[in-house]
JSON list of C-alpha atoms in Angstrom, two decimals:
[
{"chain": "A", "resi": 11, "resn": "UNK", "atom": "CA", "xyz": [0.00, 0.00, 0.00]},
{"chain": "A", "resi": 12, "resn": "UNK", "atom": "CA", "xyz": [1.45, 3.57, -0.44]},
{"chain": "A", "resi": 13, "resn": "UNK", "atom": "CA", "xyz": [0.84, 6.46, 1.92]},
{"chain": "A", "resi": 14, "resn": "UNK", "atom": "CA", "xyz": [0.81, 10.05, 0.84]},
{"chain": "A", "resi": 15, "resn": "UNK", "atom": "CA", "xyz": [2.04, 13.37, 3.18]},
{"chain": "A", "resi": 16, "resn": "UNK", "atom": "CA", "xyz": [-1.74, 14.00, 4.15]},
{"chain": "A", "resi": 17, "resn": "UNK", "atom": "CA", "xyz": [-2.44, 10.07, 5.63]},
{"chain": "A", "resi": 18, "resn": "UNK", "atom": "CA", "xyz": [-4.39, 8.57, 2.43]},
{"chain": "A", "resi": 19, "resn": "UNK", "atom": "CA", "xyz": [-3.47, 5.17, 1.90]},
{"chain": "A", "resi": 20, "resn": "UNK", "atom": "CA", "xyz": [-4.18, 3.47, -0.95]},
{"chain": "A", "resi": 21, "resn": "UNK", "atom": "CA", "xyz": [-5.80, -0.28, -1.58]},
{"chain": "A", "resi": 22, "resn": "UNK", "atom": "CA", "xyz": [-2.85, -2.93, -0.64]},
{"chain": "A", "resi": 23, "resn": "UNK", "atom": "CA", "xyz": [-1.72, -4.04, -4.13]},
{"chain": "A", "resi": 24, "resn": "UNK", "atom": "CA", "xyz": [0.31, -7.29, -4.69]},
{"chain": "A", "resi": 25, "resn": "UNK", "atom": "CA", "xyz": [3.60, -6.77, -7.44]},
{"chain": "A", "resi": 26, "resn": "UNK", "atom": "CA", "xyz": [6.32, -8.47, -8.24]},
{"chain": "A", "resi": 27, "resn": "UNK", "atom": "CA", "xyz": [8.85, -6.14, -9.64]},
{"chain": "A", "resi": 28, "resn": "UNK", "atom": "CA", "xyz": [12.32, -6.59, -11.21]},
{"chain": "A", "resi": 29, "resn": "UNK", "atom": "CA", "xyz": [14.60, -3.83, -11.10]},
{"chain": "A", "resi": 30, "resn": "UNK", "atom": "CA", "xyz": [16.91, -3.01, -14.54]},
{"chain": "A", "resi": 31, "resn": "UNK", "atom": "CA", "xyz": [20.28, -3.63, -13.48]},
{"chain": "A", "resi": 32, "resn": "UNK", "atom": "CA", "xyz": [22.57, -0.37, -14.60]},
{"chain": "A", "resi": 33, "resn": "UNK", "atom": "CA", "xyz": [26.00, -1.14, -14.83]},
{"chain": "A", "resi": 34, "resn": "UNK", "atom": "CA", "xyz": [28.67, 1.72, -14.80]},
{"chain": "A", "resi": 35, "resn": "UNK", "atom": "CA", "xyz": [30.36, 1.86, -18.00]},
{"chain": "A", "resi": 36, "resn": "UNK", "atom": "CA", "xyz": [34.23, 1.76, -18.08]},
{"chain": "A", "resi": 37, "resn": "UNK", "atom": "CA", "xyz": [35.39, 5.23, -18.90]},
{"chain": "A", "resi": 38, "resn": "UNK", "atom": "CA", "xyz": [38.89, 3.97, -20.19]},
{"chain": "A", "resi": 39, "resn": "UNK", "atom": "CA", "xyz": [37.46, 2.29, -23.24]},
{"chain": "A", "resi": 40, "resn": "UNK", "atom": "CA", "xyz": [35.22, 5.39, -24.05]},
{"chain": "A", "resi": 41, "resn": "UNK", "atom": "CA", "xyz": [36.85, 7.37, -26.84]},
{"chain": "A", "resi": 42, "resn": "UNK", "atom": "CA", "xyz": [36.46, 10.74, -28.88]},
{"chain": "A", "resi": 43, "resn": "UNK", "atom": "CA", "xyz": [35.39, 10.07, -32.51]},
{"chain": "A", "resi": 44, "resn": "UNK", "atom": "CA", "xyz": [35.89, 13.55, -34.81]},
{"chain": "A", "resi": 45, "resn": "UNK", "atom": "CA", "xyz": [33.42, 13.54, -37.50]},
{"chain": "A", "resi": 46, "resn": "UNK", "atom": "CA", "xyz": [33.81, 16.55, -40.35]},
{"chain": "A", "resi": 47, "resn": "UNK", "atom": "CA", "xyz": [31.50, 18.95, -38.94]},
{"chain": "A", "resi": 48, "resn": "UNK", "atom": "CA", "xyz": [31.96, 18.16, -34.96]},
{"chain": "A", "resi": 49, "resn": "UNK", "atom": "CA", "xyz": [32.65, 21.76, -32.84]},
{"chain": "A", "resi": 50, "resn": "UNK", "atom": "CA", "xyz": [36.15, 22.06, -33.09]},
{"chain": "A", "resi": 51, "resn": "UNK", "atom": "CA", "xyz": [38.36, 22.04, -29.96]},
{"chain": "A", "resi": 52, "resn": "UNK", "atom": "CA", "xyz": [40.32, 24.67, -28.43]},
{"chain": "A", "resi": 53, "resn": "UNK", "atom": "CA", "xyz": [42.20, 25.95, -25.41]},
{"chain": "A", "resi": 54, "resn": "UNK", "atom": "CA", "xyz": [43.91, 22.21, -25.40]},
{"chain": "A", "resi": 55, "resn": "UNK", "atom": "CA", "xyz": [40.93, 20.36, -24.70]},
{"chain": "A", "resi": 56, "resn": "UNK", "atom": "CA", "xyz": [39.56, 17.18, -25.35]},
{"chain": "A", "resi": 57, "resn": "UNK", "atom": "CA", "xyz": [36.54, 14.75, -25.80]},
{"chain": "A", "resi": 58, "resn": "UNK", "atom": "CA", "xyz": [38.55, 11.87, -23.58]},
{"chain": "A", "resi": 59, "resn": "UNK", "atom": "CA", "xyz": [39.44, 14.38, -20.72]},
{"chain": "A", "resi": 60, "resn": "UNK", "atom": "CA", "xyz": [35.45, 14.13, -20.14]},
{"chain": "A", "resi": 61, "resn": "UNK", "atom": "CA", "xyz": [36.04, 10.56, -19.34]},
{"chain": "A", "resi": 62, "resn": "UNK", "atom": "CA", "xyz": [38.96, 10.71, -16.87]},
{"chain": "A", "resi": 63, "resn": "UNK", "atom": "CA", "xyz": [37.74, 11.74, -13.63]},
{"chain": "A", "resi": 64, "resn": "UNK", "atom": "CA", "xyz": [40.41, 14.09, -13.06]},
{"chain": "A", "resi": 65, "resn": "UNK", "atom": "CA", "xyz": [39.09, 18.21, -12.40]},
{"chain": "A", "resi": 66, "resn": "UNK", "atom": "CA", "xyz": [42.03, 19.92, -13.84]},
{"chain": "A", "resi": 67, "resn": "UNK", "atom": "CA", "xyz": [41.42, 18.56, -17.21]},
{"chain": "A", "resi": 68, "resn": "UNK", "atom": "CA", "xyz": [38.33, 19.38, -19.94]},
{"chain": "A", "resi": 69, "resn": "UNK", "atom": "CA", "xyz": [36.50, 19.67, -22.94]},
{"chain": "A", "resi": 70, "resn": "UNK", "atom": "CA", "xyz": [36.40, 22.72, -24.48]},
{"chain": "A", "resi": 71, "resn": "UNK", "atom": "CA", "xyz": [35.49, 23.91, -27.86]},
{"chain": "A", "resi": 72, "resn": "UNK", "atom": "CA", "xyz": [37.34, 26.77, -29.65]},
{"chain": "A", "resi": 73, "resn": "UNK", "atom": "CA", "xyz": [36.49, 30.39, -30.06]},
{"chain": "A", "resi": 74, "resn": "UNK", "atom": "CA", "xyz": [35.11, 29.28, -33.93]},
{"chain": "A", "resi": 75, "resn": "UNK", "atom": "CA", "xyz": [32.67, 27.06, -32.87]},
{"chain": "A", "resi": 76, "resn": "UNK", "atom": "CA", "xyz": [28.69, 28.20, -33.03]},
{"chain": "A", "resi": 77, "resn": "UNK", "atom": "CA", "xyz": [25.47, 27.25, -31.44]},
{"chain": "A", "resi": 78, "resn": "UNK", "atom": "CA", "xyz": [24.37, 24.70, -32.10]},
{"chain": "A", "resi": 79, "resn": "UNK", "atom": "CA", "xyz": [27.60, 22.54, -31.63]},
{"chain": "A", "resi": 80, "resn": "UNK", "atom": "CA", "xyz": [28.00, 19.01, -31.00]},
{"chain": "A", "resi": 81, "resn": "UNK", "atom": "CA", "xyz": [30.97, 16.46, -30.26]},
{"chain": "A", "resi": 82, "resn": "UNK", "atom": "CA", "xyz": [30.93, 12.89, -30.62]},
{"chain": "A", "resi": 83, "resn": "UNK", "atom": "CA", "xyz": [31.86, 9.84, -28.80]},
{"chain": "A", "resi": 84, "resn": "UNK", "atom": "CA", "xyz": [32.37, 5.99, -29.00]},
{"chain": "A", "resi": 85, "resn": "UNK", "atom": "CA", "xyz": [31.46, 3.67, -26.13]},
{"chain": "A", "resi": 86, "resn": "UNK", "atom": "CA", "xyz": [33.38, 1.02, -27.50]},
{"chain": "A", "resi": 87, "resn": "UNK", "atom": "CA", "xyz": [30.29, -1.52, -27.29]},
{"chain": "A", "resi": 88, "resn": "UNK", "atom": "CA", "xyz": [26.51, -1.22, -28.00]},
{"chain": "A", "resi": 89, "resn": "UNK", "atom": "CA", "xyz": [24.87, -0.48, -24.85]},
{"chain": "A", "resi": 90, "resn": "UNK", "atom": "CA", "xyz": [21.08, 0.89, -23.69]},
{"chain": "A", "resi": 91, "resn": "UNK", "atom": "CA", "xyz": [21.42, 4.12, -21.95]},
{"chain": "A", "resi": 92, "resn": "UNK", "atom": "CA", "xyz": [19.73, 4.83, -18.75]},
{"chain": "A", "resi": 93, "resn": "UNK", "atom": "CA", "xyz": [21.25, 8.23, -17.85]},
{"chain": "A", "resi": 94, "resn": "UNK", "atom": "CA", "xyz": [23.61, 10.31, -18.50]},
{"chain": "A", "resi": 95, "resn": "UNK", "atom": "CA", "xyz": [25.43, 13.09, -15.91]},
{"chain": "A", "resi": 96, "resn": "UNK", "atom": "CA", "xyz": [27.50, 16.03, -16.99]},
{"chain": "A", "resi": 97, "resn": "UNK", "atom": "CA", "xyz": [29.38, 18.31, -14.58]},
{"chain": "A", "resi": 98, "resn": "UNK", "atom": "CA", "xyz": [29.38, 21.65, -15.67]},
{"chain": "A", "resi": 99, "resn": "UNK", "atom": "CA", "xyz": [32.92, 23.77, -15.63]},
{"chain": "A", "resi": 100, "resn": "UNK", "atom": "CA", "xyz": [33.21, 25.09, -12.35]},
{"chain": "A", "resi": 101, "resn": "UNK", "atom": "CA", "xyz": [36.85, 26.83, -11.15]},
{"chain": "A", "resi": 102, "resn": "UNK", "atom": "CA", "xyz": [35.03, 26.53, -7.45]},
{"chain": "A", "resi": 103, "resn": "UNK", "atom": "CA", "xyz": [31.46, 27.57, -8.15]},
{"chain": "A", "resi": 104, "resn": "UNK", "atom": "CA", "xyz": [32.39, 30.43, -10.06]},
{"chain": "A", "resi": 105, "resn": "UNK", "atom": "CA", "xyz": [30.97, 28.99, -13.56]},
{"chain": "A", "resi": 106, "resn": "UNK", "atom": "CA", "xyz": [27.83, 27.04, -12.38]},
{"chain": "A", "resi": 107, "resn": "UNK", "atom": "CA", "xyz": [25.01, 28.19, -14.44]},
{"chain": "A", "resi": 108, "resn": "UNK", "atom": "CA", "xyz": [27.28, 30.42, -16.39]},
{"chain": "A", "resi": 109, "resn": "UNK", "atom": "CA", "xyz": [29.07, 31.04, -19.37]},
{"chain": "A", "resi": 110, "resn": "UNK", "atom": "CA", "xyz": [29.72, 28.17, -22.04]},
{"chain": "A", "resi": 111, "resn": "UNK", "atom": "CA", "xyz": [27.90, 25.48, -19.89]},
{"chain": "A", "resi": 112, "resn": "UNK", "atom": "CA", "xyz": [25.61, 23.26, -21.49]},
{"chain": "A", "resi": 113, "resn": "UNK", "atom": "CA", "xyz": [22.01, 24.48, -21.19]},
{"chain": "A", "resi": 114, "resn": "UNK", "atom": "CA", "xyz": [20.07, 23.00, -23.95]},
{"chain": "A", "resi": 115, "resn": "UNK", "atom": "CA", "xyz": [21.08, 19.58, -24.87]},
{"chain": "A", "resi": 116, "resn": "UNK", "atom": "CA", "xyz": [20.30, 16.68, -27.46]},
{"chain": "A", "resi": 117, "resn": "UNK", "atom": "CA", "xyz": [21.47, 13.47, -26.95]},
{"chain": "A", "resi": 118, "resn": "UNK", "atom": "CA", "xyz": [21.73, 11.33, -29.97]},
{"chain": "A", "resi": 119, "resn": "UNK", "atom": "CA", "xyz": [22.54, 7.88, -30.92]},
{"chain": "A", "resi": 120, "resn": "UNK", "atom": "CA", "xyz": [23.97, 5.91, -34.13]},
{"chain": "A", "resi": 121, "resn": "UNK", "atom": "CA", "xyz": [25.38, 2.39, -34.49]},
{"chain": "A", "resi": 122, "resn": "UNK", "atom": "CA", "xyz": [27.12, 3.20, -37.61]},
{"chain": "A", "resi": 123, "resn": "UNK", "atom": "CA", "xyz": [27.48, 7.12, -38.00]},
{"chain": "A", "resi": 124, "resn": "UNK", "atom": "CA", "xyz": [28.32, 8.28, -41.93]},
{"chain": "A", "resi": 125, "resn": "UNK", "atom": "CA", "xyz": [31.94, 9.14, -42.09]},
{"chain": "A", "resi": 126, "resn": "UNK", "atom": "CA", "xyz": [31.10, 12.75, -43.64]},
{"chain": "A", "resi": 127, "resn": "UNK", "atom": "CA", "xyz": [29.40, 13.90, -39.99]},
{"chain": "A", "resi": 128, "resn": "UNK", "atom": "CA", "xyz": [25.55, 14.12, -41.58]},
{"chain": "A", "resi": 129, "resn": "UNK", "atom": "CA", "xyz": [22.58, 13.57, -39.25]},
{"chain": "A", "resi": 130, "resn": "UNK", "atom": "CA", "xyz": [20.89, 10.70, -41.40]},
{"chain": "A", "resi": 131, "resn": "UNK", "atom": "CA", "xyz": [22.42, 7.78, -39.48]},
{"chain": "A", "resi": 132, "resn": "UNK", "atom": "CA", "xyz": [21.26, 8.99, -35.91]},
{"chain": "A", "resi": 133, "resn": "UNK", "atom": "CA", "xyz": [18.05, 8.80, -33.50]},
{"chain": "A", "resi": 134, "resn": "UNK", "atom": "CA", "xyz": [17.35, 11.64, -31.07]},
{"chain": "A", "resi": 135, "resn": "UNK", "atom": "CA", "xyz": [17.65, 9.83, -27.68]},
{"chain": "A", "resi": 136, "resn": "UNK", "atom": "CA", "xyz": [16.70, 12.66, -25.42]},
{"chain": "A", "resi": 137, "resn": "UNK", "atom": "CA", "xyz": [16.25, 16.43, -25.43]},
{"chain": "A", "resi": 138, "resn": "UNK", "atom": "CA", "xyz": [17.15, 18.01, -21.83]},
{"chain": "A", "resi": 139, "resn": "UNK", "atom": "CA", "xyz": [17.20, 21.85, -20.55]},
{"chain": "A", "resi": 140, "resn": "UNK", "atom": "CA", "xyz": [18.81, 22.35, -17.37]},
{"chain": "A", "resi": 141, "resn": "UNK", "atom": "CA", "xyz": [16.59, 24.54, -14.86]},
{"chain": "A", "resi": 142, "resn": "UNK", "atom": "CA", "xyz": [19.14, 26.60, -12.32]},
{"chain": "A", "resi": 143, "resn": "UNK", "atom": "CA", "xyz": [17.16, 25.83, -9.22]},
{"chain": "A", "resi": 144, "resn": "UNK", "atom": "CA", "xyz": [17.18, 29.16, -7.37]},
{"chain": "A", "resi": 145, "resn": "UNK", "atom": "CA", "xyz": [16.24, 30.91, -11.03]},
{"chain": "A", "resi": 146, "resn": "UNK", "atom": "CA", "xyz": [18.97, 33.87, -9.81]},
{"chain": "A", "resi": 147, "resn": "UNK", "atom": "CA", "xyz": [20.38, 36.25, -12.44]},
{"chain": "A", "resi": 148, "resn": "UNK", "atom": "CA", "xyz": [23.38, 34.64, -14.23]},
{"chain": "A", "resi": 149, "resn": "UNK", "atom": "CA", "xyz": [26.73, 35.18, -10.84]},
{"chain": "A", "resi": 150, "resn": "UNK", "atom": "CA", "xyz": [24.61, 34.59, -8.36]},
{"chain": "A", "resi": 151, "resn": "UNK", "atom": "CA", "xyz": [24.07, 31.38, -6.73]},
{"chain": "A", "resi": 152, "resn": "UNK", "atom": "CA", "xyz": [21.94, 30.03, -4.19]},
{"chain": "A", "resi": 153, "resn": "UNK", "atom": "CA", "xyz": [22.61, 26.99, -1.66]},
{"chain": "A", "resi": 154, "resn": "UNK", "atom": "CA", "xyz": [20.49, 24.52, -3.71]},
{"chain": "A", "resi": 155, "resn": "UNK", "atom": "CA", "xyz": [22.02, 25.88, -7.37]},
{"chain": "A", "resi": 156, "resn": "UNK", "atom": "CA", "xyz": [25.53, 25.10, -5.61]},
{"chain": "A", "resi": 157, "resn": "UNK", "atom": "CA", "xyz": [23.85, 21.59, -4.43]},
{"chain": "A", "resi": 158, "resn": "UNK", "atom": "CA", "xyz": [22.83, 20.86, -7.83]},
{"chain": "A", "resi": 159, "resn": "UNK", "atom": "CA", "xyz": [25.89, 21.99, -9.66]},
{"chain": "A", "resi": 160, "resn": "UNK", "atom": "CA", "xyz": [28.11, 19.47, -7.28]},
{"chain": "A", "resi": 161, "resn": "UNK", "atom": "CA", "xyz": [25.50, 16.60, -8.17]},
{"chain": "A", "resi": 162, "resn": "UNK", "atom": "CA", "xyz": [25.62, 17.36, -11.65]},
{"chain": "A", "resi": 163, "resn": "UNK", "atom": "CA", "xyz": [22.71, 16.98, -14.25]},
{"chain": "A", "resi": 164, "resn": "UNK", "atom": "CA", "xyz": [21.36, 13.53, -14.87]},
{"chain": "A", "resi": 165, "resn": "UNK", "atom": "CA", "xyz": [19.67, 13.08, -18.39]},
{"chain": "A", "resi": 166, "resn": "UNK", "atom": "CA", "xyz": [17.41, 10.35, -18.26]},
{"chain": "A", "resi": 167, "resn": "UNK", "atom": "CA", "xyz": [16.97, 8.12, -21.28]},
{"chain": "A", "resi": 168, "resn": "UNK", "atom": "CA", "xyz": [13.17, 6.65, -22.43]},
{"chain": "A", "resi": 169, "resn": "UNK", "atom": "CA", "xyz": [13.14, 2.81, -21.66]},
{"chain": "A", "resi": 170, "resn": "UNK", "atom": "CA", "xyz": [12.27, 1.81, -24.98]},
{"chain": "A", "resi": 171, "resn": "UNK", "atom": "CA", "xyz": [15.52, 3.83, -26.27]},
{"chain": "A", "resi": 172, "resn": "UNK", "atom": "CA", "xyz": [17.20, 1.25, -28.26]},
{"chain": "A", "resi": 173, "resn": "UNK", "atom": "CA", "xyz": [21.64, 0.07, -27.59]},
{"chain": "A", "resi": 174, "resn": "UNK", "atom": "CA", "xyz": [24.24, 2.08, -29.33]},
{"chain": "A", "resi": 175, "resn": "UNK", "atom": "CA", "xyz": [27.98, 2.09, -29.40]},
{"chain": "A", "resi": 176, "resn": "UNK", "atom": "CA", "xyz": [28.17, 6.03, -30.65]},
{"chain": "A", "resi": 177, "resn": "UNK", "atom": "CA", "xyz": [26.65, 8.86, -28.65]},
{"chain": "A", "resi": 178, "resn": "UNK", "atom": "CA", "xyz": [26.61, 12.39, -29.83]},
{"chain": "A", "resi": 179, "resn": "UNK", "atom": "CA", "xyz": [26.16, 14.99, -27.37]},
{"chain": "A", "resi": 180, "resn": "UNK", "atom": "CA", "xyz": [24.93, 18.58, -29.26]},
{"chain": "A", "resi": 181, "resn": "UNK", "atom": "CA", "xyz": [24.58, 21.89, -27.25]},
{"chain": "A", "resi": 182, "resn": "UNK", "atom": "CA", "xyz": [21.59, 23.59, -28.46]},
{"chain": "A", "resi": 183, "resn": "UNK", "atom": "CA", "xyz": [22.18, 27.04, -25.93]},
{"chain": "A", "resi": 184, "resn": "UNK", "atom": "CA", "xyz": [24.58, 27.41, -23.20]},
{"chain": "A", "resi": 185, "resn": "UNK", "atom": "CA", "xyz": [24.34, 29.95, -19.87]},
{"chain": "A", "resi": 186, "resn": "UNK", "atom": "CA", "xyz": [25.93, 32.54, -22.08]},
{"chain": "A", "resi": 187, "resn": "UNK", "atom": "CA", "xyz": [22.74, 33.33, -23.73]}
]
């Protein structure tokens, strides 16, 4: 039976459930793939250094990229997606919500992309905005923005997303605009 805040409980109901199992992926096997019209890097970035736990390195694109932009990646086996988490840039706190951090985001998957970078070959897997909790004018941050910038943003996939071995992750507006 479940129990909301205000007492109600509902009918006792009898389910058997079983859980998906989720499995961490190994980062070390997960590798950039530069397709023709991929953002192009800059500042001595790079697509692995979002794979290698370590703070002091990144992903950046350079100054002659546009919105939208998009990078992509190879898992280095077909899997199904249940999430995906990004951390945004943060120096501190000082770029949560802020500057080129992904705001608007596609998430995209292809088992065999073309080799000249076109869209044909891939399925929209998800389509995320990230809400800054507090809502504060861009430098200002609240507790719970701070919270939720350390957590990082989760994009859930749909359970009926099919497996792929290439993800392409496109930034459709960052906290710049």
């Amino acid at each position: 039976c479940v129990r909301d805040r205000w007492g109600n409980i509902s009918d006792t109901t009898f389910v058997e459930l079983t859980p998906y199992l989720e499995v961490k992926l190994d980062k070390t096997k997960i590798r950039g793939l530069a397709l023709p019209n991929d953002a192009p890097l800059g500042y001595g970035g790079s697509i692995s250094a979002l794979f290698n736990d370590n703070d002091e390195s990144y992903y950046h694109t350079g100054d002659a990229a546009r919105m939208p932009q998009w990078f992509t990646f190879d898992l280095s086996l077909k899997v199904k997606l249940s999430r995906l988490t990004w951390w945004m840039r943060s120096d501190g706190t000082r770029w949560y919500y802020n500057l080129h951090n992904p705001r608007k985001v596609e998430i995209w998957g292809s088992n065999n992309p073309a080799s000249d970078g076109s869209w044909d070959s891939w399925t929209l897997l998800a389509d995320h905005e990230q809400i800054k909790p507090s809502g504060l004018p861009t430098g200002k941050l609240s507790n719970d923005d701070v919270a939720a910038g350390d957590a990082g943003e989760t994009v859930v996939f749909p359970l009926e997303a099919a497996s792929y071995r290439y993800i392409r992750f496109k930034t459709l507006r960052n906290w710049s605009d």
